[in-house]
Amino acid sequence: MKNVIVTNPPRAELADVDALAGFGVATVHEAMGRTGLAGPQFRPIQSGARVAGTAVTVLCWPGDNLMIHAAIEQCRPGDMLVVTTTSECTDGLFGELFATALQVRGVRGVVTSTGIRDVAELQAMGFPAWSAAVHAQGTVKATAGAVNVPITLGRITVRPGDVVLADDDGVVCVPRLDVPAAIEASKAREAKEAKTRSLFQEGTLGLDYYGLRPLLEKLGVQYVAAEDYDG
């Protein structure tokens, strides 16, 4: 690993980022062919927030948040800070003071594979955060890492400038060059779901709408009256 801080990487257009923010994580994930999810370990510390931003990526050593300090200088309005470590770490690398510095710079939130602390303060200041743990364990500032390089976040690779979208369902990443296509696919997915929702509200069953009855028959599923069922 090179110890570098890459300055001014290309970013997705903020208008496109804001358009993606109009869709939920599940919709974008499905629209992109069920790709891009970071994994179920990334949970929000708040409820009801949906945030999208351009990734500023940070690679730290376990128990060391030096490179987050370095990354803040590289952040600009519309960004999302995305943090991971060279090996598993649940220490509280991120807290209120970092959020204060980021909020002033217009950063929209943070996603980290590590722990977060100062949860009550983060909620009070309205700074959205997703993490793999909540842990008060402190850290040091001693070891070089990298900023704005490709990182592995759970199940995915996040590159600087990619769009990271997060809500109550988790975290999804859209590669920078795929953002326009993801917007159009998400619009189509949302329209399809609106039609389905309308039919379900009228009483249509998914078994009929999706044509699933023949599949049940093919799989050997039988309808049996309760009085005839022997368990």
XYZ file of N, CA and C in Angstrom:
693
model
N 0.840 -1.203 0.000
C 0.000 0.000 0.000
C 0.869 1.246 0.000
N 0.608 2.163 -0.904
C 1.306 3.434 -0.924
C 0.644 4.399 0.062
N 1.466 5.109 0.812
C 0.957 6.120 1.734
C 0.818 7.435 0.977
N -0.369 7.657 0.419
C -0.594 8.819 -0.443
C -1.882 9.535 -0.065
N -1.930 10.811 -0.386
C -3.152 11.598 -0.325
C -3.381 12.138 -1.736
N -4.362 11.591 -2.416
C -4.659 11.996 -3.787
C -5.577 13.210 -3.734
N -5.182 14.272 -4.393
C -5.941 15.516 -4.339
C -6.837 15.673 -5.569
N -8.006 16.231 -5.341
C -8.951 16.608 -6.393
C -9.249 15.503 -7.406
N -9.659 14.324 -6.949
C -10.048 13.280 -7.903
C -11.347 13.667 -8.600
N -11.606 13.116 -9.791
C -12.891 13.404 -10.455
C -14.051 12.878 -9.627
N -15.132 13.624 -9.609
C -16.311 13.261 -8.834
C -17.530 13.206 -9.742
N -18.509 12.430 -9.354
C -19.803 12.448 -10.046
C -20.416 13.840 -9.921
N -21.219 14.216 -10.897
C -21.875 15.521 -10.877
C -22.876 15.579 -9.723
N -22.873 16.702 -8.982
C -23.748 16.800 -7.818
C -25.222 16.733 -8.197
N -25.578 17.248 -9.377
C -26.980 17.147 -9.806
C -27.392 15.689 -9.937
N -26.494 14.854 -10.440
C -26.781 13.423 -10.551
C -26.806 12.761 -9.174
N -25.907 13.189 -8.298
C -25.895 12.670 -6.930
C -27.230 12.947 -6.253
N -27.710 14.181 -6.402
C -28.980 14.554 -5.779
C -30.141 13.782 -6.389
N -30.059 13.497 -7.692
C -31.110 12.699 -8.329
C -31.131 11.284 -7.754
N -29.964 10.695 -7.558
C -29.907 9.355 -6.971
C -30.432 9.351 -5.543
N -30.217 10.454 -4.822
C -30.679 10.540 -3.439
C -32.199 10.467 -3.340
N -32.875 10.696 -4.455
C -34.326 10.602 -4.452
C -34.841 9.177 -4.421
N -33.963 8.224 -4.639
C -34.342 6.813 -4.618
C -33.760 6.154 -3.366
N -34.366 5.106 -2.906
C -33.837 4.379 -1.764
C -32.716 3.435 -2.166
N -31.972 2.992 -1.161
C -30.876 2.048 -1.386
C -31.382 0.785 -2.085
N -32.511 0.250 -1.635
C -33.033 -0.989 -2.221
C -33.373 -0.799 -3.694
N -33.985 0.345 -4.029
C -34.357 0.606 -5.424
C -33.132 0.693 -6.313
N -32.115 1.435 -5.876
C -30.906 1.594 -6.682
C -30.180 0.255 -6.828
N -30.107 -0.494 -5.747
C -29.470 -1.811 -5.785
C -30.160 -2.726 -6.799
N -31.479 -2.774 -6.756
C -32.228 -3.609 -7.700
C -32.064 -3.094 -9.127
N -32.108 -1.769 -9.289
C -32.019 -1.177 -10.625
C -30.671 -1.457 -11.279
N -29.624 -1.591 -10.475
C -28.289 -1.848 -11.007
C -28.007 -3.344 -11.165
N -29.048 -4.150 -11.119
C -28.845 -5.589 -11.271
C -28.411 -6.261 -9.996
N -28.920 -5.750 -8.863
C -28.610 -6.301 -7.542
C -27.112 -6.292 -7.259
N -26.498 -5.149 -7.514
C -25.084 -4.962 -7.223
C -24.903 -3.748 -6.314
N -23.709 -3.607 -5.771
C -23.332 -2.375 -5.092
C -23.547 -2.305 -3.605
N -24.188 -3.309 -2.984
C -24.451 -3.236 -1.548
C -23.178 -3.521 -0.757
N -22.916 -2.678 0.242
C -21.717 -2.852 1.060
C -21.840 -4.043 1.997
N -23.060 -4.360 2.420
C -23.259 -5.491 3.317
C -24.095 -5.117 4.524
N -24.678 -6.110 5.193
C -25.625 -5.853 6.278
C -24.983 -5.303 7.545
N -23.664 -5.315 7.636
C -23.011 -4.827 8.854
C -23.018 -3.309 8.971
N -23.337 -2.608 7.894
C -23.314 -1.142 7.927
C -24.698 -0.634 8.319
N -24.814 -0.198 9.575
C -26.100 0.207 10.113
C -26.088 1.687 10.493
N -27.236 2.362 10.321
C -27.312 3.788 10.663
C -27.409 3.997 12.164
N -26.848 5.102 12.623
C -27.006 5.459 14.038
C -28.275 6.263 14.258
N -28.939 6.665 13.163
C -30.160 7.450 13.236
C -31.254 6.718 12.450
N -32.442 7.275 12.459
C -33.555 6.685 11.718
C -34.135 7.721 10.765
N -34.411 7.289 9.542
C -35.105 8.151 8.596
C -34.230 8.971 7.691
N -32.921 8.894 7.825
C -32.034 9.679 6.964
C -31.758 8.940 5.662
N -31.767 9.693 4.573
C -31.324 9.165 3.282
C -30.374 10.186 2.687
N -29.135 9.782 2.465
C -28.079 10.703 2.062
C -27.279 10.098 0.918
N -26.960 10.927 -0.063
C -26.048 10.515 -1.122
C -24.961 11.567 -1.262
N -23.753 11.117 -1.542
C -22.637 12.036 -1.727
C -21.518 11.378 -2.501
N -20.561 12.183 -2.925
C -19.397 11.674 -3.643
C -18.338 11.228 -2.642
N -17.777 10.068 -2.881
C -16.903 9.423 -1.897
C -15.534 10.080 -1.809
N -15.171 10.443 -0.585
C -13.772 10.686 -0.232
C -13.351 9.483 0.592
N -12.460 8.691 0.068
C -12.117 7.414 0.696
C -10.907 7.558 1.615
N -10.937 6.797 2.705
C -9.866 6.859 3.702
C -9.482 5.435 4.099
N -8.189 5.141 4.037
C -7.669 3.856 4.499
C -6.773 4.111 5.706
N -7.216 3.634 6.873
C -6.489 3.813 8.134
C -5.930 2.485 8.611
N -5.027 2.561 9.571
C -4.616 1.370 10.299
C -5.562 1.164 11.464
N -5.723 -0.067 11.918
C -6.636 -0.322 13.039
C -6.253 0.510 14.267
N -7.257 1.087 14.884
C -7.025 1.856 16.096
C -6.334 3.177 15.884
N -6.282 3.650 14.643
C -5.524 4.861 14.308
C -6.357 5.708 13.342
N -6.649 6.955 13.716
C -7.475 7.799 12.843
C -6.715 8.978 12.237
N -5.402 8.858 12.157
C -4.591 9.931 11.587
C -5.071 10.338 10.202
N -5.382 9.360 9.373
C -5.704 9.675 7.974
C -7.082 10.306 7.822
N -7.956 10.169 8.808
C -9.222 10.910 8.756
C -8.935 12.399 8.882
N -8.009 12.768 9.759
C -7.613 14.172 9.866
C -7.099 14.679 8.512
N -6.287 13.864 7.841
C -5.759 14.262 6.542
C -6.857 14.350 5.490
N -7.854 13.456 5.587
C -8.926 13.420 4.576
C -9.830 14.640 4.644
N -10.024 15.179 5.834
C -10.940 16.320 5.971
C -10.517 17.475 5.072
N -9.224 17.683 4.939
C -8.723 18.762 4.084
C -9.135 18.560 2.625
N -9.344 17.319 2.216
C -9.680 17.005 0.824
C -11.181 17.036 0.545
N -11.980 17.267 1.575
C -13.435 17.219 1.422
C -13.995 18.545 0.944
N -15.094 18.438 0.191
C -15.794 19.639 -0.259
C -17.297 19.377 -0.224
N -18.116 20.409 -0.412
C -19.567 20.217 -0.313
C -20.080 19.119 -1.239
N -20.960 18.281 -0.682
C -21.540 17.184 -1.442
C -20.829 15.865 -1.280
N -19.735 15.847 -0.534
C -18.983 14.611 -0.341
C -19.589 13.739 0.760
N -19.211 12.456 0.735
C -19.435 11.504 1.830
C -18.069 10.946 2.205
N -17.757 10.948 3.487
C -16.515 10.349 3.937
C -16.720 8.847 4.087
N -15.831 8.057 3.500
C -15.935 6.601 3.529
C -14.630 6.055 4.089
N -14.712 5.387 5.237
C -13.519 5.004 5.994
C -13.459 3.492 6.178
N -12.268 2.935 5.993
C -12.025 1.545 6.352
C -10.615 1.415 6.897
N -10.271 0.222 7.360
C -8.950 -0.031 7.924
C -8.294 -1.213 7.228
N -6.979 -1.331 7.407
C -6.227 -2.376 6.715
C -6.562 -3.771 7.222
N -7.085 -3.866 8.428
C -7.642 -5.115 8.945
C -8.779 -4.757 9.890
N -9.541 -5.755 10.300
C -10.770 -5.504 11.044
C -10.520 -4.661 12.291
N -11.410 -3.681 12.501
C -11.283 -2.785 13.652
C -12.648 -2.220 13.996
N -13.033 -2.320 15.251
C -14.302 -1.736 15.703
C -14.087 -0.585 16.678
N -12.855 -0.125 16.836
C -12.599 1.029 17.698
C -13.339 2.257 17.175
N -13.600 3.191 18.075
C -14.347 4.391 17.698
C -13.489 5.406 16.979
N -13.222 5.161 15.702
C -12.355 6.055 14.933
C -13.005 7.395 14.629
N -14.334 7.463 14.710
C -15.047 8.674 14.270
C -16.009 9.126 15.355
N -16.039 10.449 15.595
C -16.951 10.992 16.586
C -17.336 12.426 16.299
N -17.845 13.101 17.311
C -18.439 14.429 17.168
C -17.483 15.474 16.597
N -16.230 15.473 17.035
C -15.307 16.514 16.576
C -15.022 16.390 15.088
N -14.844 15.172 14.617
C -14.699 14.972 13.175
C -15.948 15.463 12.442
N -17.117 15.106 12.957
C -18.365 15.507 12.305
C -18.491 17.026 12.248
N -18.061 17.702 13.298
C -18.110 19.165 13.314
C -17.260 19.742 12.193
N -16.049 19.228 12.045
C -15.157 19.714 10.995
C -15.707 19.408 9.602
N -16.327 18.255 9.445
C -16.877 17.869 8.142
C -18.136 18.658 7.804
N -18.968 18.882 8.789
C -20.216 19.599 8.548
C -19.943 21.012 8.054
N -18.928 21.648 8.608
C -18.541 22.992 8.169
C -18.134 22.988 6.699
N -17.582 21.888 6.245
C -17.113 21.794 4.856
C -18.192 21.292 3.906
N -19.406 21.082 4.411
C -20.496 20.662 3.545
C -20.552 19.182 3.256
N -19.837 18.380 4.048
C -19.868 16.918 3.875
C -21.204 16.389 4.389
N -21.776 15.450 3.665
C -23.149 15.013 3.937
C -23.270 13.875 4.935
N -22.201 13.145 5.201
C -22.289 12.042 6.146
C -21.036 11.203 6.094
N -21.033 10.137 6.881
C -19.893 9.230 6.937
C -20.376 7.790 6.913
N -19.602 6.947 6.239
C -19.786 5.492 6.277
C -18.446 4.906 6.674
N -18.434 4.048 7.684
C -17.180 3.476 8.133
C -17.336 2.009 8.516
N -16.324 1.233 8.189
C -16.318 -0.180 8.574
C -15.852 -0.352 10.008
N -15.525 0.758 10.676
C -15.042 0.723 12.048
C -16.172 1.093 13.004
N -15.787 1.439 14.226
C -16.760 1.902 15.195
C -16.951 3.411 15.150
N -18.087 3.839 15.674
C -18.400 5.260 15.831
C -18.723 5.504 17.300
N -18.379 6.689 17.780
C -18.764 7.052 19.139
C -19.391 8.447 19.125
N -19.805 8.941 20.295
C -20.518 10.225 20.411
C -21.838 10.181 19.644
N -22.521 9.062 19.728
C -23.748 8.873 18.949
C -24.797 9.933 19.271
N -25.024 10.218 20.540
C -26.034 11.209 20.909
C -25.693 12.576 20.328
N -24.425 12.944 20.377
C -24.013 14.237 19.834
C -24.180 14.280 18.311
N -23.837 13.194 17.629
C -24.007 13.143 16.178
C -25.478 13.271 15.796
N -26.339 12.604 16.556
C -27.773 12.708 16.280
C -28.269 14.122 16.523
N -27.807 14.757 17.594
C -28.258 16.109 17.929
C -27.833 17.122 16.873
N -26.661 16.928 16.296
C -26.185 17.872 15.289
C -26.655 17.505 13.889
N -27.361 16.391 13.755
C -27.921 16.002 12.467
C -26.883 15.581 11.452
N -25.825 14.913 11.922
C -24.802 14.433 10.995
C -24.991 12.929 10.801
N -25.443 12.495 9.621
C -25.773 11.081 9.410
C -24.525 10.205 9.389
N -24.646 9.028 9.972
C -23.506 8.116 10.040
C -23.978 6.674 9.942
N -23.179 5.884 9.248
C -23.400 4.435 9.142
C -22.095 3.752 9.521
N -22.181 2.735 10.352
C -20.964 2.090 10.834
C -21.202 0.608 11.067
N -20.092 -0.110 11.270
C -20.175 -1.531 11.585
C -20.280 -1.767 13.078
N -20.073 -0.712 13.879
C -20.127 -0.869 15.332
C -20.288 0.493 15.985
N -20.776 0.489 17.196
C -20.737 1.653 18.073
C -19.832 1.277 19.236
N -18.768 2.056 19.417
C -17.755 1.663 20.397
C -17.028 2.913 20.882
N -16.968 3.087 22.189
C -16.327 4.262 22.769
C -14.803 4.170 22.793
N -14.250 3.037 22.418
C -12.798 2.851 22.455
C -12.084 3.939 21.668
N -11.110 4.599 22.292
C -10.362 5.669 21.635
C -9.292 5.136 20.700
N -8.623 6.073 20.022
C -7.630 5.712 19.013
C -6.376 6.569 19.168
N -5.366 6.232 18.363
C -4.141 7.033 18.309
C -4.046 7.692 16.940
N -3.028 8.517 16.792
C -2.747 9.197 15.524
C -1.265 9.002 15.253
N -0.922 7.866 14.635
C 0.494 7.517 14.570
C 0.946 6.883 13.264
N 0.019 6.348 12.466
C 0.426 5.498 11.346
C -0.108 6.026 10.024
N 0.758 6.059 9.026
C 0.367 6.547 7.705
C -0.583 5.579 7.018
N -1.474 6.132 6.228
C -2.402 5.353 5.417
C -2.577 6.039 4.079
N -3.825 6.120 3.599
C -4.053 6.719 2.288
C -5.414 7.403 2.244
N -5.513 8.395 1.371
C -6.749 9.133 1.142
C -7.007 9.195 -0.360
N -8.258 8.979 -0.733
C -8.698 9.043 -2.131
C -8.003 7.999 -3.004
N -7.983 6.769 -2.477
C -7.562 5.601 -3.251
C -8.708 4.596 -3.209
N -8.751 3.631 -4.121
C -9.797 2.601 -4.039
C -9.673 1.824 -2.734
N -10.810 1.597 -2.077
C -10.820 0.838 -0.827
C -11.886 -0.247 -0.902
N -11.711 -1.259 -0.068
C -12.722 -2.299 0.066
C -13.597 -1.962 1.258
N -14.883 -1.813 1.003
C -15.849 -1.518 2.055
C -16.828 -2.680 2.127
N -16.627 -3.566 3.091
C -17.484 -4.744 3.156
C -17.327 -5.591 1.908
N -18.403 -5.689 1.126
C -18.417 -6.561 -0.044
C -18.044 -5.848 -1.339
N -17.776 -4.553 -1.285
C -17.626 -3.791 -2.519
C -16.327 -2.990 -2.526
N -15.975 -2.505 -3.710
C -14.884 -1.550 -3.864
C -15.476 -0.164 -4.069
N -14.990 0.792 -3.301
C -15.405 2.181 -3.451
C -14.210 2.983 -3.942
N -14.415 3.722 -5.013
C -13.370 4.574 -5.563
C -13.714 6.031 -5.297
N -12.703 6.874 -5.137
C -12.996 8.293 -4.910
C -13.849 8.859 -6.038
N -14.873 9.635 -5.657
C -15.764 10.233 -6.647
C -16.975 9.404 -6.985
N -16.991 8.115 -6.561
C -18.195 7.306 -6.726
C -19.320 7.893 -5.879
N -20.550 7.519 -6.187
C -21.681 7.960 -5.373
C -21.987 6.905 -4.327
N -22.025 7.328 -3.085
C -22.407 6.463 -1.979
C -23.758 6.933 -1.470
N -24.735 6.036 -1.488
C -26.098 6.315 -1.048
C -26.392 5.454 0.167
N -26.930 6.073 1.215
C -27.183 5.338 2.454
C -28.523 5.749 3.046
N -29.234 4.764 3.587
C -30.493 5.040 4.282
C -30.716 3.957 5.335
N -31.951 3.812 5.795
C -32.231 2.833 6.843
C -31.975 1.396 6.400
N -31.934 1.147 5.090
C -31.719 -0.204 4.576
C -30.252 -0.563 4.415
N -29.352 0.413 4.528
C -27.937 0.118 4.386
C -27.229 1.094 3.478
N -26.198 0.596 2.787
C -25.306 1.435 1.992
C -25.101 0.793 0.621
N -25.224 1.602 -0.429
C -24.954 1.129 -1.785
C -24.011 2.114 -2.464
N -23.135 1.589 -3.308
C -22.190 2.427 -4.045
C -22.476 2.314 -5.537
N -22.517 3.468 -6.208
C -22.691 3.519 -7.664
C -21.402 4.065 -8.272
N -20.694 3.285 -9.088
C -19.481 3.798 -9.719
C -19.746 5.093 -10.479
N -18.796 5.986 -10.431
C -18.976 7.335 -10.979
C -19.470 7.323 -12.425
N -18.891 6.496 -13.252
C -19.257 6.491 -14.668
C -20.604 5.829 -14.926
N -21.122 5.097 -13.945
C -22.402 4.405 -14.099
C -23.582 5.204 -13.561
N -23.321 6.376 -13.006
C -24.376 7.123 -12.322
C -25.534 7.497 -13.247
N -25.300 8.074 -14.447
C -26.447 8.414 -15.306
C -27.327 7.204 -15.633
N -26.713 6.069 -15.930
C -27.486 4.862 -16.235
C -28.247 4.390 -15.011
N -27.632 4.514 -13.829
C -28.300 4.090 -12.596
C -29.528 4.960 -12.309
N -29.457 6.233 -12.638
C -30.599 7.131 -12.435
C -31.764 6.699 -13.316
N -31.488 6.452 -14.580
C -32.560 6.052 -15.499
C -33.146 4.704 -15.108
N -32.292 3.771 -14.718
C -32.782 2.459 -14.306
C -33.602 2.555 -13.031
N -33.215 3.444 -12.130
C -33.963 3.620 -10.881
C -35.318 4.260 -11.146
N -35.377 5.197 -12.087
C -36.662 5.792 -12.470
C -37.607 4.717 -12.997
N -37.084 3.854 -13.862
C -37.908 2.786 -14.429
C -38.358 1.813 -13.339
N -37.466 1.490 -12.428
C -37.812 0.583 -11.326
C -38.887 1.195 -10.446
N -38.755 2.478 -10.152
C -39.731 3.153 -9.300
C -41.105 3.190 -9.966
N -41.138 3.441 -11.288
C -42.407 3.461 -12.015
C -43.068 2.077 -11.999
N -42.257 1.047 -12.176
C -42.778 -0.320 -12.141
C -43.350 -0.641 -10.766
N -42.648 -0.243 -9.720
C -43.121 -0.512 -8.362
C -44.397 0.270 -8.050
N -44.515 1.466 -8.607
C -45.730 2.254 -8.390
C -46.943 1.553 -8.993
N -46.760 0.979 -10.183
C -47.850 0.238 -10.827
C -48.219 -0.994 -9.993
N -47.203 -1.722 -9.537
C -47.446 -2.912 -8.734
C -48.155 -2.549 -7.434
N -47.704 -1.480 -6.808
C -48.311 -1.043 -5.553
C -49.790 -0.722 -5.747
N -50.102 -0.056 -6.846
C -51.488 0.290 -7.129
C -52.359 -0.955 -7.278
N -51.837 -1.953 -7.977
C -52.594 -3.192 -8.157
C -52.773 -3.930 -6.838
N -51.728 -3.954 -6.014
C -51.838 -4.613 -4.713
C -52.848 -3.903 -3.823
N -52.897 -2.578 -3.931
C -53.875 -1.813 -3.148
C -55.304 -2.117 -3.581
N -55.456 -2.578 -4.833
C -56.778 -2.955 -5.332
C -57.121 -4.404 -5.007
N -56.173 -5.126 -4.399
C -56.435 -6.502 -3.993
C -55.801 -7.571 -4.847
N -55.086 -7.174 -5.910
C -54.409 -8.168 -6.735
C -53.365 -8.910 -5.912
N -53.270 -10.204 -6.088
C -52.294 -11.012 -5.369
C -50.997 -11.136 -6.160
N -49.891 -11.153 -5.442
C -48.609 -11.360 -6.081
C -48.532 -12.686 -6.820
N -49.227 -13.697 -6.295
C -49.255 -14.992 -6.972
C -49.755 -14.870 -8.405
N -50.745 -13.983 -8.619
C -51.318 -13.808 -9.951
C -50.548 -12.780 -10.772
N -50.178 -11.678 -10.147
C -49.482 -10.607 -10.876
C -48.146 -11.099 -11.425
N -47.430 -11.882 -10.625
C -46.132 -12.385 -11.055
C -46.225 -13.760 -11.733
N -47.439 -14.283 -11.879
C -47.611 -15.580 -12.538
C -46.937 -16.722 -11.802
N -47.099 -16.767 -10.495
C -46.383 -17.734 -9.673
C -47.145 -19.037 -9.439
N -48.411 -19.078 -9.771
C -49.166 -20.308 -9.520
C -48.599 -21.507 -10.293
N -48.259 -21.361 -11.579
C -47.647 -22.503 -12.276
C -46.340 -22.965 -11.634
N -45.588 -22.025 -11.068
C -44.336 -22.405 -10.412
C -44.612 -23.248 -9.174
N -45.619 -22.852 -8.384
C -45.975 -23.654 -7.220
C -46.349 -25.075 -7.635
N -47.124 -25.169 -8.712
C -47.543 -26.488 -9.199
C -46.333 -27.302 -9.662
N -45.425 -26.638 -10.382
C -44.229 -27.320 -10.866
C -43.370 -27.832 -9.717
N -43.361 -27.083 -8.631
C -42.551 -27.454 -7.467
C -43.253 -28.478 -6.576
N -44.451 -28.849 -6.971
C -45.168 -29.877 -6.218
C -45.893 -29.378 -4.993
N -46.156 -28.069 -4.917
C -46.885 -27.514 -3.780
C -48.373 -27.781 -3.983
N -49.029 -28.352 -2.967
C -50.440 -28.701 -3.061
C -51.264 -27.893 -2.067
N -52.505 -27.582 -2.468
C -53.461 -26.962 -1.553
C -54.240 -28.091 -0.867
N -54.244 -28.088 0.464
C -54.918 -29.138 1.248
C -55.820 -28.475 2.276
N -57.065 -28.889 2.327
C -57.989 -28.368 3.336
C -57.497 -28.729 4.736
N -57.737 -27.838 5.669
C -57.240 -28.036 7.039
C -57.707 -29.373 7.626
N -58.969 -29.751 7.324
C -59.477 -30.992 7.918
C -58.829 -32.248 7.296
N -58.177 -32.050 6.132
C -57.523 -33.185 5.482
C -56.017 -33.219 5.725
N -55.502 -32.195 6.379
C -54.044 -32.120 6.577
C -53.635 -32.931 7.809
N -52.742 -33.897 7.637
C -52.383 -34.774 8.742
C -51.064 -34.385 9.398
N -50.485 -33.244 8.982
C -49.266 -32.757 9.624
C -48.042 -33.470 9.119
